[in-house]
Short mmCIF file of C-alpha atoms in Angstrom, two decimals:
data_model
loop_
_atom_site.label_atom_id
_atom_site.label_comp_id
_atom_site.label_asym_id
_atom_site.label_seq_id
_atom_site.Cartn_x
_atom_site.Cartn_y
_atom_site.Cartn_z
CA MET X 83 13.01 6.02 21.06
CA ALA X 84 10.79 9.09 21.43
CA VAL X 85 7.48 8.95 19.57
CA PHE X 86 5.26 11.98 18.97
CA GLU X 87 1.54 11.78 18.30
CA LEU X 88 -0.18 14.32 16.05
CA LYS X 89 -3.94 14.39 16.61
CA THR X 90 -6.85 16.59 15.57
CA GLU X 91 -10.58 15.91 15.76
CA VAL X 92 -12.47 15.92 12.46
CA LEU X 93 -16.14 15.70 11.54
CA LEU X 94 -17.21 12.05 11.42
CA ASP X 95 -19.01 12.39 8.08
CA THR X 96 -15.82 13.74 6.46
CA ALA X 97 -13.79 10.65 7.42
CA PRO X 98 -14.24 8.81 4.07
CA ALA X 99 -13.22 11.87 2.07
CA LEU X 100 -10.25 12.42 4.36
CA GLU X 101 -9.13 8.80 3.92
CA ASP X 102 -9.38 9.24 0.15
CA LEU X 103 -7.29 12.41 0.34
CA LEU X 104 -4.56 10.62 2.33
CA ALA X 105 -4.51 7.76 -0.18
CA GLU X 106 -4.43 10.09 -3.20
CA ARG X 107 -1.44 11.90 -1.71
CA GLU X 108 0.22 8.57 -0.73
CA GLU X 109 0.31 9.93 2.82
CA GLN X 110 1.10 6.88 4.93
CA ARG X 111 2.18 8.75 8.07
CA LEU X 112 -1.37 9.78 8.95
CA MET X 113 -4.59 7.82 9.47
CA VAL X 114 -8.25 8.40 10.31
CA LEU X 115 -9.69 6.85 13.46
CA GLU X 116 -13.49 6.65 13.70
CA ASP X 117 -15.66 6.03 16.77
CA LYS X 118 -19.13 5.83 15.23
CA PRO X 119 -21.01 5.10 18.49
CA SER X 120 -19.83 8.43 19.89
CA GLY X 121 -20.09 10.23 16.55
CA ARG X 122 -16.43 11.31 16.67
CA ALA X 123 -13.37 10.90 14.43
CA TRP X 124 -9.73 11.96 14.52
CA LEU X 125 -6.88 12.48 12.10
CA MET X 126 -3.70 11.20 13.71
CA GLY X 127 -0.19 9.96 13.10
CA TYR X 128 3.06 9.01 14.83
CA PHE X 129 6.47 10.56 14.23
CA GLY X 130 10.05 10.48 15.43
CA SER X 131 10.14 14.20 16.29
CA ARG X 132 7.92 17.24 16.76
CA ALA X 133 9.45 18.70 13.61
CA GLU X 134 8.39 15.67 11.52
CA ALA X 135 4.85 15.90 12.89
CA ALA X 136 4.67 19.62 12.12
CA ALA X 137 6.01 19.04 8.59
CA ALA X 138 3.40 16.34 7.91
CA TRP X 139 0.61 18.66 9.03
CA LYS X 140 1.98 21.51 6.90
CA ASP X 141 2.12 19.21 3.85
CA LEU X 142 -1.52 18.19 4.29
CA ALA X 143 -3.07 21.44 5.51
CA GLY X 144 -2.96 23.10 2.10
CA ALA X 145 -5.10 20.33 0.58
CA LEU X 146 -7.39 19.93 3.58
CA ASP X 147 -10.82 21.55 3.70
CA ALA X 148 -10.71 23.65 6.89
CA ALA X 149 -14.39 22.87 7.53
CA TRP X 150 -13.49 19.20 8.10
CA THR X 151 -11.52 19.82 11.31
CA LYS X 152 -13.08 20.54 14.70
CA THR X 153 -9.91 21.25 16.70
CA GLU X 154 -6.41 22.55 16.13
CA PRO X 155 -3.79 19.75 15.79
CA VAL X 156 -1.97 18.83 18.98
CA VAL X 157 1.46 17.16 19.10
CA ARG X 158 2.47 15.29 22.27
CA GLU X 159 5.27 12.93 23.20
CA LEU X 160 4.05 9.44 24.02
CA PRO X 161 5.44 7.01 26.57
CA ASP X 162 6.74 3.89 24.83
CA GLU X 163 3.87 1.67 25.95
CA ASP X 164 1.22 4.19 24.84
CA TRP X 165 2.77 4.19 21.36
CA LYS X 166 2.83 0.43 21.07
CA ASN X 167 -0.73 -0.01 22.31
CA SER X 168 -2.04 2.71 19.99
CA TYR X 169 -0.70 0.96 16.89
CA LYS X 170 -2.15 -2.33 18.03
CA ALA X 171 -5.58 -0.71 18.05
CA HIS X 172 -5.30 0.31 14.40
CA PHE X 173 -3.92 -2.79 12.63
CA LYS X 174 -5.60 -6.18 12.59
CA ALA X 175 -4.92 -9.46 10.82
CA TRP X 176 -6.65 -10.07 7.50
CA LYS X 177 -6.56 -12.76 4.83
CA PHE X 178 -7.42 -13.66 1.26
CA ASP X 179 -7.45 -17.21 -0.04
CA ARG X 180 -4.47 -19.01 1.55
CA LEU X 181 -2.40 -15.97 2.54
CA ASN X 182 -2.72 -14.18 5.89
CA TRP X 183 -1.33 -10.72 6.68
CA VAL X 184 -0.76 -10.44 10.43
CA PRO X 185 0.78 -7.72 12.64
CA VAL X 186 3.89 -9.01 14.37
CA TRP X 187 2.46 -8.42 17.86
CA GLU X 188 -0.10 -11.16 17.17
CA ARG X 189 2.66 -13.69 16.50
CA GLU X 190 2.22 -15.47 19.83
CA THR X 191 -1.57 -15.80 19.54
CA PHE X 192 -2.25 -16.21 15.82
CA VAL X 193 -3.10 -19.76 14.76
CA LEU X 194 -2.20 -20.46 11.13
CA PRO X 195 -4.69 -22.78 9.43
CA ALA X 196 -3.21 -25.85 7.79
CA GLY X 197 -2.09 -25.32 4.22
CA GLU X 198 -1.99 -21.51 4.52
CA GLU X 199 0.84 -18.96 4.62
CA VAL X 200 1.38 -15.95 6.86
CA LEU X 201 3.21 -12.68 6.27
CA TRP X 202 4.18 -10.93 9.52
CA LEU X 203 4.19 -7.14 9.30
CA ASP X 204 5.60 -4.40 11.51
CA PRO X 205 4.10 -1.09 10.38
CA GLY X 206 6.81 1.16 11.83
CA MET X 207 5.91 4.84 11.79
CA ALA X 208 5.79 5.42 8.06
CA PHE X 209 4.09 2.43 6.43
CA GLY X 210 1.04 0.34 7.15
CA THR X 211 0.01 -3.28 7.09
CA GLY X 212 -2.08 -3.17 3.92
CA ASN X 213 -5.49 -2.53 5.41
CA HIS X 214 -6.38 0.04 2.75
CA GLU X 215 -8.62 -1.06 -0.11
CA THR X 216 -5.99 -0.24 -2.76
CA THR X 217 -3.49 -2.65 -1.21
CA ARG X 218 -6.11 -5.33 -0.72
CA LEU X 219 -7.11 -5.14 -4.37
CA CYS X 220 -3.47 -5.72 -5.38
CA CYS X 221 -2.98 -8.54 -2.89
CA GLU X 222 -6.09 -10.28 -4.21
CA ARG X 223 -4.91 -9.91 -7.84
CA LEU X 224 -1.51 -11.29 -6.90
CA THR X 225 -3.04 -14.28 -5.13
CA ARG X 226 -5.39 -15.01 -8.04
CA PHE X 227 -2.53 -14.75 -10.53
CA ALA X 228 -0.49 -17.30 -8.55
CA ALA X 229 -3.46 -19.66 -8.25
CA ALA X 230 -4.19 -19.50 -11.99
CA ARG X 231 -0.66 -19.54 -13.41
CA GLY X 232 1.65 -20.78 -10.70
CA SER X 233 4.59 -18.86 -9.29
CA SER X 234 7.35 -19.47 -11.82
CA GLY X 235 7.18 -16.00 -13.36
CA ARG X 236 8.90 -12.73 -12.49
CA VAL X 237 7.23 -10.02 -10.39
CA ILE X 238 7.91 -6.26 -10.19
CA ASP X 239 6.42 -4.18 -7.37
CA VAL X 240 6.32 -0.50 -8.38
CA GLY X 241 6.32 1.81 -5.34
CA CYS X 242 6.77 -0.94 -2.75
CA GLY X 243 6.07 1.03 0.46
CA SER X 244 6.33 -1.50 3.30
CA GLY X 245 7.13 -4.30 0.83
CA ILE X 246 3.82 -6.04 1.43
CA LEU X 247 3.17 -6.96 -2.21
CA ALA X 248 6.68 -8.14 -3.01
CA LEU X 249 6.93 -10.16 0.20
CA SER X 250 3.47 -11.63 -0.41
CA ALA X 251 4.74 -12.78 -3.80
CA ALA X 252 7.68 -14.46 -2.07
CA LYS X 253 5.31 -16.22 0.33
CA LEU X 254 3.33 -17.46 -2.66
CA GLY X 255 6.47 -19.05 -4.10
CA PHE X 256 7.69 -16.52 -6.68
CA ARG X 257 11.50 -16.55 -6.91
CA GLU X 258 12.35 -13.59 -9.14
CA ILE X 259 10.95 -10.48 -7.46
CA ALA X 260 12.08 -6.87 -7.83
CA ALA X 261 10.60 -4.03 -5.77
CA PHE X 262 11.47 -0.35 -5.70
CA ASP X 263 10.38 2.95 -4.22
CA ASN X 264 11.62 6.52 -4.52
CA ASP X 265 11.72 6.81 -0.70
CA PRO X 266 14.81 5.30 0.97
CA GLU X 267 12.77 4.83 4.17
CA ALA X 268 10.43 2.51 2.26
CA ILE X 269 13.36 0.33 1.26
CA ARG X 270 14.59 0.18 4.86
CA VAL X 271 11.14 -0.80 6.17
CA SER X 272 10.70 -3.37 3.36
CA GLU X 273 14.02 -5.02 4.18
CA GLU X 274 13.10 -5.12 7.87
CA ASN X 275 9.82 -6.83 7.01
CA ALA X 276 11.72 -9.29 4.82
CA ALA X 277 14.02 -10.18 7.72
CA LEU X 278 11.00 -10.50 10.04
CA ASN X 279 9.64 -13.19 7.73
CA GLU X 280 12.97 -14.95 7.07
CA LEU X 281 12.78 -13.69 3.48
CA ALA X 282 15.99 -11.68 3.45
CA GLY X 283 17.50 -11.88 -0.02
CA ARG X 284 14.33 -13.26 -1.64
CA VAL X 285 13.32 -9.85 -3.01
CA GLU X 286 15.59 -7.35 -4.72
CA PHE X 287 14.66 -4.06 -3.02
CA TYR X 288 16.16 -0.90 -4.48
CA CYS X 289 15.58 2.85 -4.54
CA GLY X 290 14.49 4.52 -7.78
CA ASP X 291 11.82 6.55 -9.49
CA LEU X 292 9.40 4.96 -11.90
CA VAL X 293 11.59 5.46 -14.96
CA SER X 294 14.90 4.30 -13.46
CA GLY X 295 13.20 1.58 -11.42
CA LEU X 296 11.76 -0.10 -14.51
CA ALA X 297 14.68 0.55 -16.85
CA GLY X 298 15.87 -2.70 -18.42
CA ARG X 299 13.35 -4.80 -16.51
CA ALA X 300 10.34 -6.90 -17.54
CA ALA X 301 8.08 -9.38 -15.76
CA GLU X 302 5.09 -11.64 -16.08
CA LEU X 303 3.35 -9.66 -13.33
CA VAL X 304 3.80 -5.94 -12.69
CA LEU X 305 2.02 -4.44 -9.66
CA ALA X 306 1.63 -0.66 -9.35
CA ASN X 307 -0.32 0.62 -6.35
CA ILE X 308 0.22 4.35 -6.79
CA GLN X 309 -2.02 7.32 -7.44
CA ALA X 310 -3.95 7.55 -10.70
CA ASP X 311 -2.22 10.65 -12.10
CA VAL X 312 1.17 8.95 -11.75
CA LEU X 313 -0.12 5.78 -13.41
CA MET X 314 -1.33 7.82 -16.38
CA ARG X 315 1.87 9.85 -16.61
CA PHE X 316 3.96 6.69 -16.98
CA VAL X 317 1.65 4.56 -19.09
CA GLN X 318 4.41 3.80 -21.61
CA GLU X 319 6.95 2.63 -19.03
CA LEU X 320 4.45 0.49 -17.12
CA SER X 321 3.08 -1.18 -20.23
CA ALA X 322 6.53 -1.85 -21.66
CA ALA X 323 7.56 -3.71 -18.49
CA VAL X 324 4.97 -6.47 -19.11
CA VAL X 325 6.14 -9.44 -21.20
CA PRO X 326 3.78 -11.05 -23.77
CA GLY X 327 1.13 -12.97 -21.89
CA GLY X 328 1.89 -11.07 -18.71
CA GLN X 329 -0.37 -8.92 -16.55
CA LEU X 330 -0.22 -5.32 -15.35
CA VAL X 331 -2.18 -4.59 -12.15
CA LEU X 332 -2.96 -0.95 -11.42
CA SER X 333 -4.41 0.24 -8.11
CA GLY X 334 -4.72 3.53 -6.26
CA ILE X 335 -7.61 4.50 -8.56
CA LEU X 336 -10.74 6.16 -7.21
CA GLY X 337 -13.99 4.91 -8.73
CA GLN X 338 -14.60 8.19 -10.55
CA GLU X 339 -11.10 8.01 -12.07
CA LEU X 340 -11.47 4.48 -13.41
CA GLU X 341 -12.71 5.23 -16.93
CA THR X 342 -10.12 7.99 -17.40
CA VAL X 343 -7.29 5.63 -16.44
CA ARG X 344 -8.78 2.83 -18.56
CA ALA X 345 -8.94 5.11 -21.61
CA LYS X 346 -5.37 6.32 -21.11
CA PHE X 347 -3.99 2.78 -21.06
CA ALA X 348 -6.24 1.66 -23.93
CA GLY X 349 -4.31 4.03 -26.18
CA VAL X 350 -1.08 2.14 -25.54
CA ALA X 351 -2.29 -1.33 -24.60
CA ALA X 352 -4.62 -1.92 -27.54
CA GLY X 353 -5.77 -5.53 -27.70
CA TRP X 354 -4.97 -6.24 -24.04
CA ARG X 355 -7.69 -7.95 -22.00
CA VAL X 356 -8.96 -5.57 -19.31
CA GLU X 357 -10.66 -6.46 -16.03
CA SER X 358 -11.63 -4.28 -13.10
CA ARG X 359 -12.84 -4.70 -9.54
CA VAL X 360 -14.27 -2.17 -7.09
CA LEU X 361 -13.74 -2.21 -3.33
CA GLY X 362 -15.39 0.59 -1.43
CA GLU X 363 -14.63 3.83 -3.26
CA TRP X 364 -11.55 2.35 -4.96
CA ALA X 365 -10.98 0.34 -8.13
CA ASP X 366 -8.21 -1.58 -9.85
CA LEU X 367 -7.38 -2.45 -13.45
CA ALA X 368 -5.82 -5.75 -14.52
CA LEU X 369 -4.51 -5.59 -18.09
CA THR X 370 -3.30 -8.83 -19.68
CA ARG X 371 -0.99 -8.49 -22.67
CA PRO X 372 -1.62 -10.82 -25.64
CA SER X 373 0.82 -13.71 -25.89
#
């Protein structure tokens, strides 16, 4: 399969802002690579065609500060081995509590500690392995919820991407898990990751927007790692999906957006217990509905 690399050099000190911009736009096809010893950084991504690479750049260019870039973007076709080795450089294993998230190419060398679980991930070209702070915040909330309450409840993953949250829930022992995304490619990648972990059929993956995806559904734990403006637009639907005593976890929130999102949900979720954590420039909200 042909793989095309899109690459442009950016100013190193703009890398954090550029990463935030990609996360805000839910742009998972592009990433920022930093080499601090040399003082250089690049915006790059991998695509199935030159046309896809050009379209991704066109989508981002309108929101990108031109002063951040040092060179014009270049698209080149990569030999298969170059593509594989490049992805290996960007994604590393990570863990929280007893759950490990590990790229599939480390399967032969990774040693799983006794009593722990592992979720193997293949990022593909469109979705990552959960290294971003927003995903980590959700994974940590999920793991804490399972440790505190057990895994007998239902879980809904709103905007599932690569399926990392839903599949993590399955690894933690949850049996009733629904996960949806409005991108059919996300569902395909999620199902591939499920098969990779021998979890095929454990999660109900389906395509839908936030309204249709939640229609007629409710759970003890609802996870929504999507941008803040979308969270606030669908505050009613998200809150209504949480059963009494259940928890709603919101991520994808920049630190400066936290109080605005908190206030928006306070208008609907009055009396709910609210907690928040900050990781880097990002924050989450965990809202627990009264029993």
